[in-house]
Coordinates of C-alpha atoms (C1' of nucleotides) in Angstrom, one line a residue:
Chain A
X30 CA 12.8 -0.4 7.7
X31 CA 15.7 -1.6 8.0
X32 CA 19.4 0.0 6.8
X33 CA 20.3 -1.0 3.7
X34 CA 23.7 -2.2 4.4
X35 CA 21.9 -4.9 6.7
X36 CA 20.9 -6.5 3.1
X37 CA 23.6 -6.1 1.6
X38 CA 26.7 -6.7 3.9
X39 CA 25.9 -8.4 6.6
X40 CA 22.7 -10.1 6.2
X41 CA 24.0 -12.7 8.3
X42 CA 24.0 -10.2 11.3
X43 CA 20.4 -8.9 10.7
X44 CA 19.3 -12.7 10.3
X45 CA 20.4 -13.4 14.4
X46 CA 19.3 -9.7 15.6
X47 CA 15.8 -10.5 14.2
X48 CA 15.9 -14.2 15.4
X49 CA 16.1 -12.8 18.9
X50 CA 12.2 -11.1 18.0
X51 CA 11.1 -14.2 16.5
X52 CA 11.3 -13.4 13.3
X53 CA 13.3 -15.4 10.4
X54 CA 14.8 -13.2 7.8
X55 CA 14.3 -14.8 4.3
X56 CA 18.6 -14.1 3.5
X57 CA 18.5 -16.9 0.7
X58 CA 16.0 -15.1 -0.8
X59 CA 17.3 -11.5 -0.2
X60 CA 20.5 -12.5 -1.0
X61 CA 19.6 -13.7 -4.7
X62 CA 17.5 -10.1 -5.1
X63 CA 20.5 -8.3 -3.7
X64 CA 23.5 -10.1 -6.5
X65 CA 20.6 -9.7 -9.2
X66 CA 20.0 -5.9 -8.5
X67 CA 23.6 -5.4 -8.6
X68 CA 24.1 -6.8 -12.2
X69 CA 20.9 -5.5 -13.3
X70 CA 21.7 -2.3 -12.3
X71 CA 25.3 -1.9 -13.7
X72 CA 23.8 -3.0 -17.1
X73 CA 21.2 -0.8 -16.9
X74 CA 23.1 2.2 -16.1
X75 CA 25.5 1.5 -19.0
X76 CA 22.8 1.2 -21.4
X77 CA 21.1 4.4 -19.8
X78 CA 24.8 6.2 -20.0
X79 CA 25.5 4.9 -23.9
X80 CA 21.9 6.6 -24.7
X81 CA 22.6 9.7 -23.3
X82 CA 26.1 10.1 -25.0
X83 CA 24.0 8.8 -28.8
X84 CA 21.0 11.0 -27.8
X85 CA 23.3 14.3 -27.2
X86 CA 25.4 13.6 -30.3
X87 CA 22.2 13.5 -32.3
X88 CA 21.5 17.1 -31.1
X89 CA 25.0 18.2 -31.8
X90 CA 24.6 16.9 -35.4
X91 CA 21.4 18.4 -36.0
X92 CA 22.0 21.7 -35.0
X93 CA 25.0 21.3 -37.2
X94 CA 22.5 20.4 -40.0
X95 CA 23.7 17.0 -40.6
X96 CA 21.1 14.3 -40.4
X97 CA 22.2 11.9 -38.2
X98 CA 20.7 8.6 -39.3
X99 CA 23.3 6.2 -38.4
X100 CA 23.5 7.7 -34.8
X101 CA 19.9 7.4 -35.0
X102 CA 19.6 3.4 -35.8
X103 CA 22.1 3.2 -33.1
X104 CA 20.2 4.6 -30.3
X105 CA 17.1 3.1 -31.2
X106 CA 18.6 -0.2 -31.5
X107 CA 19.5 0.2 -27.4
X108 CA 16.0 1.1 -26.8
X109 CA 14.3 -2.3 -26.8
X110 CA 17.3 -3.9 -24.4
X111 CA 17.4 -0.7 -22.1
X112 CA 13.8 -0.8 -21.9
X113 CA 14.1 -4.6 -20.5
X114 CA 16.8 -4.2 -18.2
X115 CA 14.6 -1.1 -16.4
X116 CA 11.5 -3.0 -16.4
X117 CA 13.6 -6.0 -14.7
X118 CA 15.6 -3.4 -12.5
X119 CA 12.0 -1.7 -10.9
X120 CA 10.6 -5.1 -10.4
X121 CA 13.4 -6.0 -8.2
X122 CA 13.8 -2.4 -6.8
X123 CA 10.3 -3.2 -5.8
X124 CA 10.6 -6.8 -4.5
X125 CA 13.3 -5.6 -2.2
X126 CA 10.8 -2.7 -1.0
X127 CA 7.8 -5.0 -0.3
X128 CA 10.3 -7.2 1.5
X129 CA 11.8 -4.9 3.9
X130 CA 8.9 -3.1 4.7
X131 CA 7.8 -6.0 5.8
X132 CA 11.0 -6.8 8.2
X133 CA 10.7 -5.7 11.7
X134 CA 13.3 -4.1 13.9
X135 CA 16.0 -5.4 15.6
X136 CA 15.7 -5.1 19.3
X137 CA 18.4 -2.8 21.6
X138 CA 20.7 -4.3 23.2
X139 CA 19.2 -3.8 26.8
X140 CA 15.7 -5.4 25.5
X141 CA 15.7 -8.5 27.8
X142 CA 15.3 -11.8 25.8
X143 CA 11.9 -13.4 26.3
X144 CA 9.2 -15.4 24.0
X145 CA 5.8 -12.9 25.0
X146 CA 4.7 -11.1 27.8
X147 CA 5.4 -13.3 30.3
X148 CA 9.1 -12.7 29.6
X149 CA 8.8 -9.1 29.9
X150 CA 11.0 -7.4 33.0
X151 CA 9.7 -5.1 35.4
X152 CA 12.1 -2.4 36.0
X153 CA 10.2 -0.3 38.7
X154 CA 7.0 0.0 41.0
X155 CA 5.5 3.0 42.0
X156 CA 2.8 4.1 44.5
X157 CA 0.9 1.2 47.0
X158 CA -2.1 -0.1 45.9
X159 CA -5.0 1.0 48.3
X160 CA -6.7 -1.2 51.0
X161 CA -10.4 -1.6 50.9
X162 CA -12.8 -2.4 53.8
X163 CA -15.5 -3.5 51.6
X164 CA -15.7 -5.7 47.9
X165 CA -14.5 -3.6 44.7
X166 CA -16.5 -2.8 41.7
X167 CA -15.2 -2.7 38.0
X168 CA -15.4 0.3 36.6
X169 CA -18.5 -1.5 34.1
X170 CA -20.6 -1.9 37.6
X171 CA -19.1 1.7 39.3
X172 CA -20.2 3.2 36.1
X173 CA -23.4 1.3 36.1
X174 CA -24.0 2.5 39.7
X175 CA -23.4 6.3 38.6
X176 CA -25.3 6.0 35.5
X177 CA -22.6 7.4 33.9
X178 CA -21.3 4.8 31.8
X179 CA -23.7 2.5 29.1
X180 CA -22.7 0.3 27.2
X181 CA -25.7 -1.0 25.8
X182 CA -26.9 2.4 24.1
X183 CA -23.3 2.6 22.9
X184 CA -23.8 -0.8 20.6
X185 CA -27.0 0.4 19.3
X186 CA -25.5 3.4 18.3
X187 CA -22.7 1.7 16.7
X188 CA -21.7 -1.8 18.0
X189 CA -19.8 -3.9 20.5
X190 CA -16.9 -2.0 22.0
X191 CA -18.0 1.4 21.8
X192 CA -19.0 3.5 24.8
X193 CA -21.4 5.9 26.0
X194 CA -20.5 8.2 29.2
X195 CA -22.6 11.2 30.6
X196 CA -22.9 14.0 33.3
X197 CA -19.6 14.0 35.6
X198 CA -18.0 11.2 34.4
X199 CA -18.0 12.4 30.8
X200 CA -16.6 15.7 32.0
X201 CA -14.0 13.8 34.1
X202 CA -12.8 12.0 30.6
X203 CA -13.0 15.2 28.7
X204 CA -11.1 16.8 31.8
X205 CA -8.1 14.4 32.2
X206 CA -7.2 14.9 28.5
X207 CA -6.8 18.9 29.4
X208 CA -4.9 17.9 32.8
X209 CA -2.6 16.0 30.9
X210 CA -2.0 18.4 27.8
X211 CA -1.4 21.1 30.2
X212 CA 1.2 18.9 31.9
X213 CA 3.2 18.3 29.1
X214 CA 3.1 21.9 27.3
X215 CA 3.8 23.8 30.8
X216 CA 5.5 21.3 32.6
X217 CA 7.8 19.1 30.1
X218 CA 8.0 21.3 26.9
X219 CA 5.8 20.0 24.4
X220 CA 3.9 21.5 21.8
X221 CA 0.3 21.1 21.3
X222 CA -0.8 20.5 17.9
X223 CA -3.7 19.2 16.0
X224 CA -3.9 16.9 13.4
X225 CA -5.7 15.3 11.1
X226 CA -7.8 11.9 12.1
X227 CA -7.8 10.6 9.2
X228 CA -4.7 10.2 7.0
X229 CA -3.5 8.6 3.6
X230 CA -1.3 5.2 3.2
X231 CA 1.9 6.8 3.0
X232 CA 1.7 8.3 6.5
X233 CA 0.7 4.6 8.1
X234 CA 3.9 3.0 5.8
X235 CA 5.9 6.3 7.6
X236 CA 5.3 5.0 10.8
X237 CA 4.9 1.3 10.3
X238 CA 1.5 0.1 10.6
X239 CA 1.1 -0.6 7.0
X240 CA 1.2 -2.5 4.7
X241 CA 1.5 -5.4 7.5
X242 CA -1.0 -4.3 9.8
X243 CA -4.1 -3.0 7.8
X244 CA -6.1 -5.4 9.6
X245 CA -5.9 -3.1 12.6
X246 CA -7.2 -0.2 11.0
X247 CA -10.8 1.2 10.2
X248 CA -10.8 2.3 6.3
X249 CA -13.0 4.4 4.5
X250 CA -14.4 3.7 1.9
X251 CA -13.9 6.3 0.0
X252 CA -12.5 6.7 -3.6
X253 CA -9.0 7.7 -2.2
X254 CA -7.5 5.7 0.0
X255 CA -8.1 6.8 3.5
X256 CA -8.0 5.7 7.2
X257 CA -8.9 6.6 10.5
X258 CA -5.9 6.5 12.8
X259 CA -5.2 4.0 15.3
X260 CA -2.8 6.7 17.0
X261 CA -1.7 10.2 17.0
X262 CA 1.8 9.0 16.2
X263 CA 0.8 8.7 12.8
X264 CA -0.4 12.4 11.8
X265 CA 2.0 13.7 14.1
X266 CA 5.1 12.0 13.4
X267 CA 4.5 12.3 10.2
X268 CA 4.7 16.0 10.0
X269 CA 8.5 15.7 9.7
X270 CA 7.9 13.2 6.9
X271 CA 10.1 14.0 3.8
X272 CA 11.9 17.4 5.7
X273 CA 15.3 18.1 6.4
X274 CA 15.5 19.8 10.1
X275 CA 18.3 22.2 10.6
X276 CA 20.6 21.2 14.1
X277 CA 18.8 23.5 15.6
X278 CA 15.2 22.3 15.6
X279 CA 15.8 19.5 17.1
X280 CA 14.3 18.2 19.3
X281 CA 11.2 18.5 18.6
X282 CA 8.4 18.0 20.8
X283 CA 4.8 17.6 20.0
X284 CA 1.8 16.4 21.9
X285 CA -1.4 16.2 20.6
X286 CA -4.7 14.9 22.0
X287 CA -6.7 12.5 19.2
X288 CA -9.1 9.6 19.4
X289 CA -8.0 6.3 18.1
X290 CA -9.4 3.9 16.2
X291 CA -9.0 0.5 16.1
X292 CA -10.3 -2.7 14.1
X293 CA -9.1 -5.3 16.9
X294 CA -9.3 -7.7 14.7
X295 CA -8.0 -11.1 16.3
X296 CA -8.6 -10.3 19.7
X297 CA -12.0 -11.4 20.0
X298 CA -13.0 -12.8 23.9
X299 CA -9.9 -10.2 24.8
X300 CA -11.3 -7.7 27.0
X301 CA -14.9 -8.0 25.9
X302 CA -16.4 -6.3 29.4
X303 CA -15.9 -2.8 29.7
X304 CA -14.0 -0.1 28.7
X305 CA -10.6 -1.5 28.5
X306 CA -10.2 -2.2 24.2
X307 CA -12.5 -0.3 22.0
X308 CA -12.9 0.6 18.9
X309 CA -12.8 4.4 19.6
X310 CA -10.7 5.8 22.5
X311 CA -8.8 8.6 23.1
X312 CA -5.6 9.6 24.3
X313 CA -2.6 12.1 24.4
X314 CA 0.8 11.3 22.9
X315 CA 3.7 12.3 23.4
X316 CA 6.7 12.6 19.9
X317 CA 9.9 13.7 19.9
X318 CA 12.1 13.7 17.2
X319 CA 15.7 13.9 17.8
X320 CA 18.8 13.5 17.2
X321 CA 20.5 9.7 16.6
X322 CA 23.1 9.6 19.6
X323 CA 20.2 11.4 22.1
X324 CA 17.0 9.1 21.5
X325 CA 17.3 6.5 25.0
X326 CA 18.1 9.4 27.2
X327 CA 15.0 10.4 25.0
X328 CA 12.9 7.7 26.1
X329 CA 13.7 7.9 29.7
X330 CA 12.8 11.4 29.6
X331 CA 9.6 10.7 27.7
X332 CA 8.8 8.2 29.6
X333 CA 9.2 9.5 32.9
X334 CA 6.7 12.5 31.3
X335 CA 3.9 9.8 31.1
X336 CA 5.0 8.7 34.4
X337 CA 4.8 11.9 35.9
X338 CA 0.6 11.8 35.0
X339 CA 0.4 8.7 36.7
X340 CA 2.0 10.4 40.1
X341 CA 0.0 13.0 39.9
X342 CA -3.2 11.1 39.5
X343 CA -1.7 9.0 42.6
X344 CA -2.4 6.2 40.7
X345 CA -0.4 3.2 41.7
X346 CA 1.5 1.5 38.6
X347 CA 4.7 -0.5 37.4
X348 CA 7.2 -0.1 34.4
X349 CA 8.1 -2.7 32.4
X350 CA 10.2 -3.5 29.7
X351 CA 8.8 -5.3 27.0
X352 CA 10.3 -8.4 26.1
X353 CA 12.6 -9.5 22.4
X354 CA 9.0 -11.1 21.8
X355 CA 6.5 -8.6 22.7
X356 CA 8.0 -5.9 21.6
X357 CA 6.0 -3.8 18.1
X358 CA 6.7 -4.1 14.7
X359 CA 8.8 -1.1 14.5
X360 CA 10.2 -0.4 18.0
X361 CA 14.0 -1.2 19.1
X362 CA 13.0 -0.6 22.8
X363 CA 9.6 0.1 24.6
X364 CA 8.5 0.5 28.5
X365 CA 5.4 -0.2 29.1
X366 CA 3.6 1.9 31.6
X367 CA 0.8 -0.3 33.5
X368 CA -1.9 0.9 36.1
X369 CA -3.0 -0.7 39.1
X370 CA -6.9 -1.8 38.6
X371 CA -7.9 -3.6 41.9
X372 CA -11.0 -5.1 40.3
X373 CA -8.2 -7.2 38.3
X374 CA -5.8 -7.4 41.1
X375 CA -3.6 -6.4 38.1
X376 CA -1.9 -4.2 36.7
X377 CA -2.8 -2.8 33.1
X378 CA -0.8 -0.8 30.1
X379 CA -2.2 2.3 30.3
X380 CA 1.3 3.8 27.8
X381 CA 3.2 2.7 25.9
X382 CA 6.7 4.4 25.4
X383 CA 9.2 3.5 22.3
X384 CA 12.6 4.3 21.2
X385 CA 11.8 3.4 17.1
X386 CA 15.6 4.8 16.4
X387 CA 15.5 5.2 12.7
X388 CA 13.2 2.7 12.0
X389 CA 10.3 5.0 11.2
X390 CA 12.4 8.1 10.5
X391 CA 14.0 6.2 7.3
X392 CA 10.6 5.1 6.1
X393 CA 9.1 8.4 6.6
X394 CA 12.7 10.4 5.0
X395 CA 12.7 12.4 8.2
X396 CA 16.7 13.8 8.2
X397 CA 18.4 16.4 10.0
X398 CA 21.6 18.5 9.5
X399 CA 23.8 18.2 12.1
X400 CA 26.3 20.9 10.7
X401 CA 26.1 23.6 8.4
X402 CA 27.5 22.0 5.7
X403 CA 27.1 18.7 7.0
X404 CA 25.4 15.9 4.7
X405 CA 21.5 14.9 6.2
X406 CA 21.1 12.0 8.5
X407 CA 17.9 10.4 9.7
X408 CA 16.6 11.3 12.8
X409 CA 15.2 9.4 15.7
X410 CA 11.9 9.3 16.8
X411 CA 10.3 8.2 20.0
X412 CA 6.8 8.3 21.2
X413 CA 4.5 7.6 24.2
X414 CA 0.8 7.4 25.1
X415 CA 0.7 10.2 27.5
X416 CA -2.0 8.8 28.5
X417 CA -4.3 6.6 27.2
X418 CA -7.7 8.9 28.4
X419 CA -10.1 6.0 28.5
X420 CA -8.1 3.5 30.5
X421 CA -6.9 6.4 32.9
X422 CA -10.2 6.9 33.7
X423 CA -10.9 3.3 34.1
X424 CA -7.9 3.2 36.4
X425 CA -9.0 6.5 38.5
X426 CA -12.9 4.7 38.6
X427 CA -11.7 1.7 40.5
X428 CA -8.9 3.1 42.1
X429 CA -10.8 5.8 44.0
X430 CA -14.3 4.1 44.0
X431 CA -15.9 4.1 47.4
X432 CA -17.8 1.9 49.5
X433 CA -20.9 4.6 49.2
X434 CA -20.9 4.2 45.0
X435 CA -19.4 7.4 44.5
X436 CA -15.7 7.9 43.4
X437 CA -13.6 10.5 44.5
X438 CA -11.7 12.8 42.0
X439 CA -7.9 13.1 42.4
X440 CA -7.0 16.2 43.9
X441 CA -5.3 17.5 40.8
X442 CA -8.4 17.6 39.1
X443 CA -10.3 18.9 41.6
X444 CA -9.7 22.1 40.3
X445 CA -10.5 21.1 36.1
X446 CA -14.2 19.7 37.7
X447 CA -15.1 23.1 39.3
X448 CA -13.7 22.6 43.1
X449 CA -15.7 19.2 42.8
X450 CA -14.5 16.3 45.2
X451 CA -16.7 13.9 44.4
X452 CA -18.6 12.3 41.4
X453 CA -22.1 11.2 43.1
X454 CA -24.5 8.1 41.8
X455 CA -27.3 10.0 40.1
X456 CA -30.6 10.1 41.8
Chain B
rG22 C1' -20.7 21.0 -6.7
rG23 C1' -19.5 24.5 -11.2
rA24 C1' -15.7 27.7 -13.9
rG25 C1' -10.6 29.0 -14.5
rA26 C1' -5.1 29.3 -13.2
rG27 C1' -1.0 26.8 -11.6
rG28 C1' 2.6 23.1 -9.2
rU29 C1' 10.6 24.1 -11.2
rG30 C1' 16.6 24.1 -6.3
rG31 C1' 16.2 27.1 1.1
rC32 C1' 12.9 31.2 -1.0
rA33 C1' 11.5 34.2 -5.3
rG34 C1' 11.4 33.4 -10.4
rA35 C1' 13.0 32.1 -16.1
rG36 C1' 13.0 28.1 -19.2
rU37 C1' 11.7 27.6 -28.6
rG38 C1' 11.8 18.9 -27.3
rG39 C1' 18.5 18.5 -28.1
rU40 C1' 25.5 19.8 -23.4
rC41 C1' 19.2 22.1 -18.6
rG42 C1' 20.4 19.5 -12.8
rA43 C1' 18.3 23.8 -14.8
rA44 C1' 19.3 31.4 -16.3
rU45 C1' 18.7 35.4 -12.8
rG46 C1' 17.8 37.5 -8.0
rC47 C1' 17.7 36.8 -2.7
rG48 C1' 19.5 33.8 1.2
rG49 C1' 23.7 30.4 2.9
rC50 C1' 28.9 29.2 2.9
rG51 C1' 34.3 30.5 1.6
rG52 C1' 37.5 34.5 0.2
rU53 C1' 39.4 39.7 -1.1
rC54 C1' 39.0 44.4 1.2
rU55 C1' 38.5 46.3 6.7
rU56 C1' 41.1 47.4 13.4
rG57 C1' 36.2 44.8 13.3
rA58 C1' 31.6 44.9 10.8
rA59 C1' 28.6 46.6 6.7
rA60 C1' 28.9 47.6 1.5
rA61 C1' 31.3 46.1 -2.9
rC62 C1' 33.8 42.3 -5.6
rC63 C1' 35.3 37.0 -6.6
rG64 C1' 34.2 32.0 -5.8
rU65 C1' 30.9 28.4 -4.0
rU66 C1' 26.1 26.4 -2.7
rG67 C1' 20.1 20.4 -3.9
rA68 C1' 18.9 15.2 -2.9
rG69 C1' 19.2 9.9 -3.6
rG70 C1' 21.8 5.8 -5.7
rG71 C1' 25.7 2.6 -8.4
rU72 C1' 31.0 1.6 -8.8
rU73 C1' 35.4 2.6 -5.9
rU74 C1' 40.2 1.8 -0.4
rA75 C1' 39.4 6.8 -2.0
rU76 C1' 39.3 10.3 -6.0
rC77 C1' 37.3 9.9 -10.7
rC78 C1' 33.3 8.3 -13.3
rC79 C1' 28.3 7.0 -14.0
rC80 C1' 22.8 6.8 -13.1
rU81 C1' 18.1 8.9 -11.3
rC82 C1' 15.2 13.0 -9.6
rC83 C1' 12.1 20.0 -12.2
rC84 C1' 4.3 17.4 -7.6
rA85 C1' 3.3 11.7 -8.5
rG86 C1' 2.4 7.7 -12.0
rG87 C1' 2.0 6.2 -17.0
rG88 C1' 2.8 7.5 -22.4
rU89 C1' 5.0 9.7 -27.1
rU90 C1' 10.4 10.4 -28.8
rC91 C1' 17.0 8.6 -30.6
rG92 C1' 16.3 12.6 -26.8
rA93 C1' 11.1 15.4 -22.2
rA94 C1' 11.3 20.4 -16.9
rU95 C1' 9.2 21.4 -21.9
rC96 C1' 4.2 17.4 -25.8
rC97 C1' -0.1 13.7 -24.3
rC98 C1' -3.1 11.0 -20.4
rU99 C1' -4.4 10.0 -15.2
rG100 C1' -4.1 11.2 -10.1
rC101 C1' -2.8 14.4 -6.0
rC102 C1' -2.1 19.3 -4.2
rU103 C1' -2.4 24.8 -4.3
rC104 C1' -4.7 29.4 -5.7
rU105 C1' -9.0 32.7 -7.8
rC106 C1' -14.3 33.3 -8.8
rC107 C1' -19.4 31.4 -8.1
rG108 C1' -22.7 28.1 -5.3
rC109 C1' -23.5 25.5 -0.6
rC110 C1' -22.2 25.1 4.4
rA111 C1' -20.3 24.4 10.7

RNA sequence: GGAGAGGUGGCAGAGUGGUCGAAUGCGGCGGUCUUGAAAACCGUUGAGGGUUUAUCCCCUCCCAGGGUUCGAAUCCCUGCCUCUCCGCCA
């Protein structure tokens, strides 16, 4: 969401921000809410203010003993036009709402213009992609090979894009999640929490994801109105929803390790082989919340923290910044962090890091104090997959596959799989 | 699942339908006193919004949403949450 001011000042502005994204801002439309609401809610407010004064009188005069009849046919003569002008005041009140909850953000400044991914710059490279002396596997025929990794049982279990993993290569998955919570609780200062997986609609309109993208989401169907997540960032960034932080808690830092659902609805033929985009995944995020002037030293920081996984997996990958176009609903600014997959001779997101500024935080009423006395201000918030489990172990599958059919575990997990070096094809 | 109790300001805790946005205590902030601090005393202390250059002023908010009423923190309905007891259970 949007500041208010946007609306009412200088929709003009937020119109050409937005056009940079792609997105046209309805101002005719906004504008006649906006000069509507004001009248409406000037009358109403003088109606609501004339009542008060009658109502209190009324009191005065009856504690007096008086009966106050004319007073009385006075006040209830404002009722039926009061009652009016609040009924037409909440239904533009909540017009407005709708409307900007459904307006995405405008981009930073140093987001480079672009139409969709194609557009999007890379800012760095890291690591060389390996050479191989014999043809690569996917990680669908490496897993095959181990007989580790099925996805056939998976869809009779469930459906298409689930997965089923066993013996060492489900212990590598389960693994790499503890490597990388370790990482950022010892390492960059995050605290681990736990959360719930499934969460109510005001935590998915908190961080964005509704009420335009409930396609996306797995619901239940249950009497109250319940999904699964399609992120951590949901029930965690959401525990600051509605709070006031004191200056001195913040930053915050949470990471928490969650699966994810997701519908993918509309990307059908996207990704159909392997384990790439399912329905069920898991993965560690990062959060901070911070404070306004701090949040894109914030996402270089967080940032580098997912990258810092990446190096020590040695896994080749690239940063790029997401383009005007490609950018999320609700981010100003996000890297995207992609790994190497030689079966692709590409390189794939494997996190996702975004600046949201106060995009989320005044949705979700997250504030802070800065001073003392000082009046609230929202906060910032910025997130990151830190990483994406599944795809990291896609990306360590075909990156250290070998010619034998075995893959090699990264050194800095050799220690998390028991000294192991090497996951074996099952005999 | 059954039975009961309750949700009020940072916390604790009052509140006969009529100056209640809310007593009181604690905490916080400012001051007096003190070399300094503590104690004591005095004052102050919620959030959002409208109008305004600003002050003033006004509106809304006592879990949420409806209702009754000239007037609701107080009465009625619905939902959510918390607590206690019983049952079941990882």
């Amino acid at each position: 969401m949007l500041e208010q001011r946007y609306f009412r000042d200088d929709i003009k502005l937020a119109a050409d921000l937005l056009k940079k994204r792609g997105y046209t801002l309805d101002t005719a439309r906004i504008n006649k809410l906006e000069s509507t609401r004001k009248s409406i809610q000037v009358e109403t407010q003088d109606l609501q203010s004339q009542r008060n004064k009658k109502s209190k009188l009324i009191g005065q005069e009856k504690s007096k003993g008086n009966n106050a009849t004319e007073l009385l046919a006075e006040v209830s003569s404002l009722g039926q036009a009061l009652k009016e002008k609040e009924t037409q005041l909440s239904d533009i009140l909540n017009q407005l709402r709708t409307l900007s909850l459904n307006v995405p953000n405008i981009p930073h400044d140093s987001v480079p213009a672009g139409k969709d991914e194609n557009d999007n710059q890379e800012i760095k490279k890291w690591g060389q992609p390996k050479k191989y002396s014999f043809d690569v596997l996917d990680h669908v025929d490496i897993g095959a090979q181990l007989g580790m990794l099925d996805f056939e049982v998976a869809a009779k279990i469930a459906g298409s894009r689930f997965s089923h993993m066993s013996g060492q290569l489900a212990r590598l998955h389960r693994v790499l999640t503890q490597f990388m919570l370790d990482t950022h609780t010892s390492e960059h200062g995050y605290k681990e929490v736990y959360v719930p997986y499934i969460v109510n609609e005001k935590s998915l309109e908190g961080t964005g994801q509704l009420p335009k993208f409930e396609q996306d989401l797995f619901k239940l169907n249950t009497e109250q109105e319940y999904y699964l997540i399609p992120t951590a960032e949901v029930p965690v960034t959401n525990l600051v929803r509605d709070t006031i932080l004191n200056g001195h808690e913040v930053p915050l830092k949470f990471t928490a390790h969650t699966p994810c659902f997701r519908s993918e609805a509309g990307s059908y033929g996207k990704d159909t082989r392997g384990m790439i985009r399912q329905h069920q995944f898991e993965k560690v995020e990062l959060v901070q919340i911070v404070e306004p002037g701090k949040s894109y030293d914030a996402l270089e920081e967080l940032t580098g923290h997912a990258e810092t996984i990446l190096q020590k997996l040695e896994l080749p990958y690239r940063v790029v910044s997401l383009c005007t176009g490609d950018l999320g609903f609700s981010a100003a600014k996000t890297y995207d962090l992609e790994a190497w997959l030689p079966a692709q001779k590409t390189y794939r997101e494997i996190s996702s890091c975004s600046n949201f500024e106060s995009f989320q935080a005044r949705r979700l009423q997250a504030r802070w104090r800065p001073t003392e006395k000082g009046k609230p201000e929202l906060v910032h918030t910025v997130n990151g997959s830190g990483l994406a489990v599944g795809r990291a172990l896609v990306a360590i599958m075909e990156n250290y596959q070998q010619e034998s059919g075995a893959v090699a575990i990264p050194t800095i997990l050799q220690p998390y799989m028991g000294g192991q070096k090497l996951i074996e094809p099952e005999v």
